[in-house]
Amino acid sequence: MATASPTAPGASAPAPLRFSTAHVPAAERLAAWEEYNERELFGLRASTHSQRGLLATQTNLELPRLRFTEIAGNDHVIERTPRNIASKPVDSVMLCLLLEGDAFFYHSDGCDTLTAGDAVIYDTERPFMYGFSSAMRQVILELPRAVFQGRDSSESAFRPRVLRLTDSAAASNYARAAATAVRRAMESPPDDVVALEDSMLELFGLISGQSPHAASTGYLLAAKDFVRRYLGESDLSLSRIARAVGLSERHLARVFADAGLTVATFVMEARLARARELLSVSSPSAMPVAGVAASVGFVSPAHFSRAFKARFGCSPSEFRGASLAG
């Protein structure tokens, strides 16, 4: 991945590229996967003992400074050999967040195992073997070496490392926020690429244990993601969110203030926006208004109705009626 020149603030992202072996004959899937990865990521060897061959899907989104990748597949092994490295050097550092499955990572310093929730950082210019013993899914954040060196220039930074993110609630939340941001960007490419890259670089630093230069946008992204994941719970207080992202309450309030927000305002906006989505559902299984209120964390239906009307100018029932009529 080449280091591109900086993009103007507000620049939009290109469309993601998707590839699947599902429509390739089983006997040809490994070769197809190797060819695609050599073109889009890096040269590798792939193998599997599955009778279906390698059944996998990959989505790539290339931004000016970073590349996002999501991979889902059955059990398989990939290997980057010295020959692969010599034939196609790729000066990048990868952060792989394992979302589903169990894996092992074999490298010059030994062999580490991973389970869902763990991550591995590796240098593409060092040989490795990365295997999955079951169905797997992961997202990858790829940094060109020049970008990575600007954050941590020590030689040890390039050694493969497995990160036990589930050992820390804050690190686990950073990883979830990063994975969510990657997947959202692939589903709907962001309008402001620079802001997204800045946030993801900060999250990379927080996840990998580097000392962040100014992690305010990384913390903000993690805090917002935590709120959205727990909208159904009534307690989304400043103290709870601060604990989740590893900050003091004062520091978190300042992070939101820097973005022109308060924690309480963002939580309320997130609750009401989700409620509006749910009230727009017209299927027979749609939740009643009281159920919508509870599902987004309102203890009192009356409080929900007042807040909704103040925000959208109509009651939840009126909004639902207008949505159905339309």
Short mmCIF file of C-alpha atoms in Angstrom, two decimals:
data_model
loop_
_atom_site.label_atom_id
_atom_site.label_comp_id
_atom_site.label_asym_id
_atom_site.label_seq_id
_atom_site.Cartn_x
_atom_site.Cartn_y
_atom_site.Cartn_z
CA MET A 1 0.00 0.00 0.00
CA ALA A 2 1.53 3.26 -1.07
CA THR A 3 1.45 6.35 1.12
CA ALA A 4 -0.84 8.80 -0.62
CA SER A 5 -0.65 12.55 -0.35
CA PRO A 6 -2.94 14.14 2.22
CA THR A 7 -6.55 14.57 1.21
CA ALA A 8 -8.38 17.84 1.60
CA PRO A 9 -10.69 17.99 4.62
CA GLY A 10 -14.17 16.82 3.76
CA ALA A 11 -13.05 14.64 0.83
CA SER A 12 -15.23 11.58 0.34
CA ALA A 13 -14.07 7.97 0.18
CA PRO A 14 -14.05 5.67 -2.86
CA ALA A 15 -16.41 2.73 -3.07
CA PRO A 16 -15.20 -0.46 -1.36
CA LEU A 17 -14.08 -3.48 -3.38
CA ARG A 18 -15.66 -6.85 -2.61
CA PHE A 19 -14.54 -10.34 -3.61
CA SER A 20 -15.93 -13.76 -2.74
CA THR A 21 -14.92 -17.29 -3.68
CA ALA A 22 -18.54 -18.44 -3.34
CA HIS A 23 -19.06 -18.48 -7.11
CA VAL A 24 -15.68 -20.04 -7.88
CA PRO A 25 -15.46 -23.85 -8.30
CA ALA A 26 -14.27 -25.43 -5.03
CA ALA A 27 -11.05 -26.74 -6.57
CA GLU A 28 -10.11 -23.25 -7.78
CA ARG A 29 -10.95 -21.23 -4.67
CA LEU A 30 -7.48 -21.27 -3.09
CA ALA A 31 -5.85 -20.02 -6.28
CA ALA A 32 -8.51 -17.34 -6.72
CA TRP A 33 -7.99 -16.17 -3.13
CA GLU A 34 -4.22 -15.99 -3.54
CA GLU A 35 -4.55 -14.03 -6.80
CA TYR A 36 -6.98 -11.54 -5.31
CA ASN A 37 -4.87 -10.98 -2.18
CA GLU A 38 -1.71 -10.49 -4.21
CA ARG A 39 -3.50 -7.80 -6.16
CA GLU A 40 -5.27 -6.03 -3.29
CA LEU A 41 -3.30 -6.79 -0.08
CA PHE A 42 -0.07 -8.77 -0.36
CA GLY A 43 1.26 -12.03 -1.78
CA LEU A 44 0.51 -15.11 0.32
CA ARG A 45 -0.03 -18.86 0.22
CA ALA A 46 -3.38 -20.22 1.33
CA SER A 47 -4.45 -23.74 2.31
CA THR A 48 -7.45 -25.52 3.80
CA HIS A 49 -8.58 -29.06 4.51
CA SER A 50 -12.25 -28.22 4.02
CA GLN A 51 -13.99 -30.26 1.34
CA ARG A 52 -15.62 -27.02 0.18
CA GLY A 53 -12.24 -25.47 -0.42
CA LEU A 54 -11.64 -21.94 0.86
CA LEU A 55 -15.04 -20.28 1.07
CA ALA A 56 -14.30 -16.67 1.97
CA THR A 57 -15.33 -13.09 1.33
CA GLN A 58 -13.16 -9.99 1.50
CA THR A 59 -14.06 -6.30 1.41
CA ASN A 60 -11.42 -3.60 1.01
CA LEU A 61 -11.71 0.16 1.37
CA GLU A 62 -8.58 2.11 0.47
CA LEU A 63 -8.21 5.58 1.94
CA PRO A 64 -5.32 8.03 1.44
CA ARG A 65 -3.43 6.99 4.58
CA LEU A 66 -5.11 3.73 5.63
CA ARG A 67 -6.80 0.68 4.25
CA PHE A 68 -9.70 -1.16 5.88
CA THR A 69 -10.36 -4.83 5.22
CA GLU A 70 -13.03 -7.22 6.44
CA ILE A 71 -12.62 -10.97 5.89
CA ALA A 72 -15.05 -13.78 6.69
CA GLY A 73 -14.42 -17.40 5.82
CA ASN A 74 -14.21 -21.03 6.83
CA ASP A 75 -11.21 -22.76 8.39
CA HIS A 76 -7.98 -22.01 6.53
CA VAL A 77 -4.35 -20.95 6.86
CA ILE A 78 -2.50 -18.13 5.15
CA GLU A 79 1.28 -17.84 5.03
CA ARG A 80 3.52 -15.00 3.91
CA THR A 81 6.79 -16.59 2.96
CA PRO A 82 10.21 -15.04 2.23
CA ARG A 83 9.50 -15.71 -1.45
CA ASN A 84 6.20 -13.81 -1.24
CA ILE A 85 7.97 -10.92 0.46
CA ALA A 86 10.77 -10.80 -2.11
CA SER A 87 8.41 -10.97 -5.09
CA LYS A 88 6.07 -8.24 -3.82
CA PRO A 89 7.30 -6.10 -0.91
CA VAL A 90 4.49 -4.35 0.97
CA ASP A 91 5.66 -1.76 3.48
CA SER A 92 2.70 -1.93 5.86
CA VAL A 93 1.78 -2.78 9.42
CA MET A 94 -1.47 -4.65 10.02
CA LEU A 95 -3.74 -4.57 13.05
CA CYS A 96 -6.13 -7.55 12.81
CA LEU A 97 -9.13 -7.58 15.14
CA LEU A 98 -10.48 -11.14 15.41
CA LEU A 99 -14.26 -10.87 15.80
CA GLU A 100 -15.23 -14.53 15.43
CA GLY A 101 -13.39 -17.84 15.63
CA ASP A 102 -10.11 -19.17 17.01
CA ALA A 103 -6.72 -18.70 15.42
CA PHE A 104 -2.96 -19.12 15.78
CA PHE A 105 -0.19 -16.79 14.66
CA TYR A 106 3.20 -18.41 14.00
CA HIS A 107 6.20 -16.13 13.57
CA SER A 108 9.94 -15.95 14.18
CA ASP A 109 9.53 -15.49 17.94
CA GLY A 110 7.07 -18.34 18.51
CA CYS A 111 3.42 -19.25 18.12
CA ASP A 112 0.51 -17.42 19.77
CA THR A 113 -3.14 -18.40 19.92
CA LEU A 114 -6.05 -15.99 19.53
CA THR A 115 -9.73 -16.12 20.38
CA ALA A 116 -12.53 -13.76 19.42
CA GLY A 117 -11.81 -10.37 20.96
CA ASP A 118 -8.02 -10.65 20.61
CA ALA A 119 -5.93 -8.82 18.04
CA VAL A 120 -2.56 -9.24 16.37
CA ILE A 121 -0.19 -6.62 14.99
CA TYR A 122 2.34 -7.71 12.40
CA ASP A 123 4.76 -6.33 9.85
CA THR A 124 4.09 -7.53 6.29
CA GLU A 125 7.84 -7.65 5.62
CA ARG A 126 8.37 -10.45 8.16
CA PRO A 127 7.34 -14.05 7.38
CA PHE A 128 4.36 -15.41 9.30
CA MET A 129 1.63 -18.04 9.26
CA TYR A 130 -1.90 -17.12 10.37
CA GLY A 131 -4.41 -19.96 10.74
CA PHE A 132 -8.08 -20.30 11.64
CA SER A 133 -9.41 -23.57 13.02
CA SER A 134 -13.08 -22.71 12.49
CA ALA A 135 -15.32 -20.19 10.78
CA MET A 136 -13.78 -16.76 11.24
CA ARG A 137 -14.36 -13.07 10.78
CA GLN A 138 -11.91 -10.25 11.26
CA VAL A 139 -11.38 -6.61 10.38
CA ILE A 140 -7.96 -5.26 9.51
CA LEU A 141 -6.58 -1.76 9.81
CA GLU A 142 -3.54 -1.35 7.55
CA LEU A 143 -1.02 1.45 8.03
CA PRO A 144 1.86 2.15 5.63
CA ARG A 145 5.17 1.85 7.46
CA ALA A 146 5.83 5.59 7.10
CA VAL A 147 2.56 6.39 8.88
CA PHE A 148 3.26 3.81 11.59
CA GLN A 149 6.82 5.06 12.13
CA GLY A 150 5.46 8.53 12.70
CA ARG A 151 3.64 7.08 15.72
CA ASP A 152 6.23 4.61 17.05
CA SER A 153 9.71 4.44 15.55
CA SER A 154 11.17 1.82 17.93
CA GLU A 155 12.31 -1.42 16.35
CA SER A 156 10.26 -3.44 18.83
CA ALA A 157 7.12 -1.84 17.40
CA PHE A 158 7.52 -3.96 14.27
CA ARG A 159 7.69 -7.30 16.07
CA PRO A 160 4.50 -9.39 15.89
CA ARG A 161 2.34 -9.00 18.98
CA VAL A 162 -0.91 -10.61 20.08
CA LEU A 163 -3.07 -8.23 22.12
CA ARG A 164 -5.41 -9.70 24.78
CA LEU A 165 -7.94 -6.91 24.50
CA THR A 166 -10.62 -8.62 26.57
CA ASP A 167 -8.34 -8.26 29.62
CA SER A 168 -9.15 -4.54 29.63
CA ALA A 169 -12.66 -3.12 29.36
CA ALA A 170 -11.34 0.08 27.79
CA ALA A 171 -9.17 -1.73 25.21
CA SER A 172 -12.09 -4.00 24.34
CA ASN A 173 -14.29 -0.95 23.77
CA TYR A 174 -11.63 0.69 21.58
CA ALA A 175 -11.49 -2.47 19.45
CA ARG A 176 -15.28 -2.69 19.13
CA ALA A 177 -15.42 0.97 18.14
CA ALA A 178 -12.73 0.46 15.50
CA ALA A 179 -14.45 -2.62 14.07
CA THR A 180 -17.79 -0.81 13.96
CA ALA A 181 -16.22 2.20 12.22
CA VAL A 182 -14.58 -0.04 9.62
CA ARG A 183 -17.81 -1.85 8.84
CA ARG A 184 -19.84 1.37 8.71
CA ALA A 185 -17.34 2.94 6.34
CA MET A 186 -17.64 -0.05 4.04
CA GLU A 187 -21.44 0.02 4.12
CA SER A 188 -21.60 3.78 3.58
CA PRO A 189 -18.29 5.47 2.68
CA PRO A 190 -17.84 8.54 4.90
CA ASP A 191 -18.14 12.08 3.64
CA ASP A 192 -15.09 13.24 5.60
CA VAL A 193 -12.23 10.80 5.09
CA VAL A 194 -9.66 12.87 6.95
CA ALA A 195 -11.72 12.93 10.16
CA LEU A 196 -12.29 9.18 9.95
CA GLU A 197 -8.59 8.46 9.39
CA ASP A 198 -7.58 10.71 12.28
CA SER A 199 -9.99 8.90 14.62
CA MET A 200 -8.86 5.48 13.45
CA LEU A 201 -5.18 6.35 13.84
CA GLU A 202 -5.89 7.41 17.40
CA LEU A 203 -7.82 4.20 18.07
CA PHE A 204 -4.92 2.23 16.60
CA GLY A 205 -2.65 3.86 19.17
CA LEU A 206 -5.06 3.21 22.02
CA ILE A 207 -5.56 -0.44 21.04
CA SER A 208 -1.87 -1.14 20.54
CA GLY A 209 -0.83 0.56 23.78
CA GLN A 210 1.09 3.42 22.20
CA SER A 211 1.04 6.77 23.92
CA PRO A 212 -1.49 8.72 21.87
CA HIS A 213 -0.36 12.15 20.69
CA ALA A 214 -3.87 13.58 21.05
CA ALA A 215 -6.45 10.86 21.32
CA SER A 216 -9.53 13.06 21.69
CA THR A 217 -11.22 11.88 18.49
CA GLY A 218 -10.33 8.27 19.23
CA TYR A 219 -11.86 8.51 22.68
CA LEU A 220 -14.89 10.29 21.21
CA LEU A 221 -15.44 7.53 18.64
CA ALA A 222 -15.14 4.86 21.34
CA ALA A 223 -17.53 6.70 23.67
CA LYS A 224 -20.14 7.19 20.93
CA ASP A 225 -19.92 3.53 19.95
CA PHE A 226 -20.37 2.47 23.58
CA VAL A 227 -23.49 4.64 23.87
CA ARG A 228 -25.01 3.20 20.70
CA ARG A 229 -24.36 -0.38 21.86
CA TYR A 230 -26.07 0.19 25.20
CA LEU A 231 -28.96 2.44 24.20
CA GLY A 232 -31.41 -0.02 25.70
CA GLU A 233 -30.06 0.58 29.20
CA SER A 234 -31.27 3.51 31.26
CA ASP A 235 -27.87 4.12 32.88
CA LEU A 236 -25.71 5.86 30.31
CA SER A 237 -24.24 8.34 32.73
CA LEU A 238 -21.07 10.32 32.27
CA SER A 239 -19.33 8.18 34.90
CA ARG A 240 -20.26 4.89 33.25
CA ILE A 241 -19.17 5.99 29.79
CA ALA A 242 -15.94 7.45 31.17
CA ARG A 243 -15.08 4.13 32.86
CA ALA A 244 -15.81 2.27 29.62
CA VAL A 245 -13.27 4.28 27.64
CA GLY A 246 -10.68 4.62 30.38
CA LEU A 247 -10.99 8.34 31.10
CA SER A 248 -11.88 10.53 34.04
CA GLU A 249 -15.30 12.16 33.90
CA ARG A 250 -13.71 15.57 33.48
CA HIS A 251 -11.53 14.38 30.60
CA LEU A 252 -14.46 12.74 28.81
CA ALA A 253 -16.59 15.87 29.21
CA ARG A 254 -13.75 17.87 27.66
CA VAL A 255 -13.49 15.41 24.74
CA PHE A 256 -17.19 15.91 23.97
CA ALA A 257 -16.91 19.68 24.49
CA ASP A 258 -14.10 19.84 21.93
CA ALA A 259 -16.59 18.39 19.44
CA GLY A 260 -19.27 20.91 20.44
CA LEU A 261 -21.27 18.33 22.38
CA THR A 262 -22.18 17.27 25.88
CA VAL A 263 -22.45 13.65 26.91
CA ALA A 264 -26.07 14.03 28.04
CA THR A 265 -27.10 15.71 24.77
CA PHE A 266 -25.43 13.03 22.66
CA VAL A 267 -27.06 10.22 24.65
CA MET A 268 -30.50 11.79 24.28
CA GLU A 269 -30.01 12.41 20.54
CA ALA A 270 -28.87 8.83 20.04
CA ARG A 271 -31.88 7.46 21.94
CA LEU A 272 -34.36 9.58 19.97
CA ALA A 273 -32.74 8.87 16.60
CA ARG A 274 -32.96 5.13 17.23
CA ALA A 275 -36.55 5.47 18.43
CA ARG A 276 -37.42 7.29 15.24
CA GLU A 277 -35.96 4.43 13.19
CA LEU A 278 -38.00 1.88 15.13
CA LEU A 279 -41.21 3.90 14.80
CA SER A 280 -40.72 4.00 11.04
CA VAL A 281 -41.02 0.21 10.82
CA SER A 282 -44.37 -0.71 9.28
CA SER A 283 -44.28 -4.51 9.62
CA PRO A 284 -46.92 -6.36 11.69
CA SER A 285 -44.19 -7.20 14.19
CA ALA A 286 -43.37 -3.55 14.85
CA MET A 287 -43.03 -2.72 18.55
CA PRO A 288 -45.71 -0.68 20.30
CA VAL A 289 -44.71 2.84 21.30
CA ALA A 290 -44.11 1.80 24.93
CA GLY A 291 -41.85 -1.00 23.72
CA VAL A 292 -39.88 1.43 21.56
CA ALA A 293 -39.43 3.71 24.56
CA ALA A 294 -38.09 0.88 26.71
CA SER A 295 -35.83 -0.42 23.94
CA VAL A 296 -33.95 2.89 23.78
CA GLY A 297 -33.58 3.29 27.52
CA PHE A 298 -36.55 5.40 28.60
CA VAL A 299 -37.98 4.23 31.91
CA SER A 300 -41.08 6.41 31.55
CA PRO A 301 -43.21 6.35 28.36
CA ALA A 302 -44.45 9.83 29.27
CA HIS A 303 -40.89 11.16 29.42
CA PHE A 304 -40.18 9.53 26.08
CA SER A 305 -43.24 11.12 24.50
CA ARG A 306 -42.31 14.59 25.77
CA ALA A 307 -38.70 14.28 24.64
CA PHE A 308 -39.68 12.94 21.23
CA LYS A 309 -42.19 15.76 20.64
CA ALA A 310 -39.70 18.40 21.72
CA ARG A 311 -37.15 17.00 19.23
CA PHE A 312 -39.33 16.16 16.23
CA GLY A 313 -42.42 18.32 16.69
CA CYS A 314 -44.92 15.48 17.01
CA SER A 315 -45.68 12.66 19.43
CA PRO A 316 -44.32 9.14 18.79
CA SER A 317 -47.84 7.95 17.89
CA GLU A 318 -48.32 10.82 15.46
CA PHE A 319 -44.98 10.12 13.85
CA ARG A 320 -45.81 6.44 13.43
CA GLY A 321 -49.20 7.30 11.93
CA ALA A 322 -47.62 9.69 9.44
CA SER A 323 -44.98 7.09 8.52
CA LEU A 324 -47.64 4.44 7.87
CA ALA A 325 -49.75 6.89 5.85
CA GLY A 326 -46.77 7.80 3.72
#
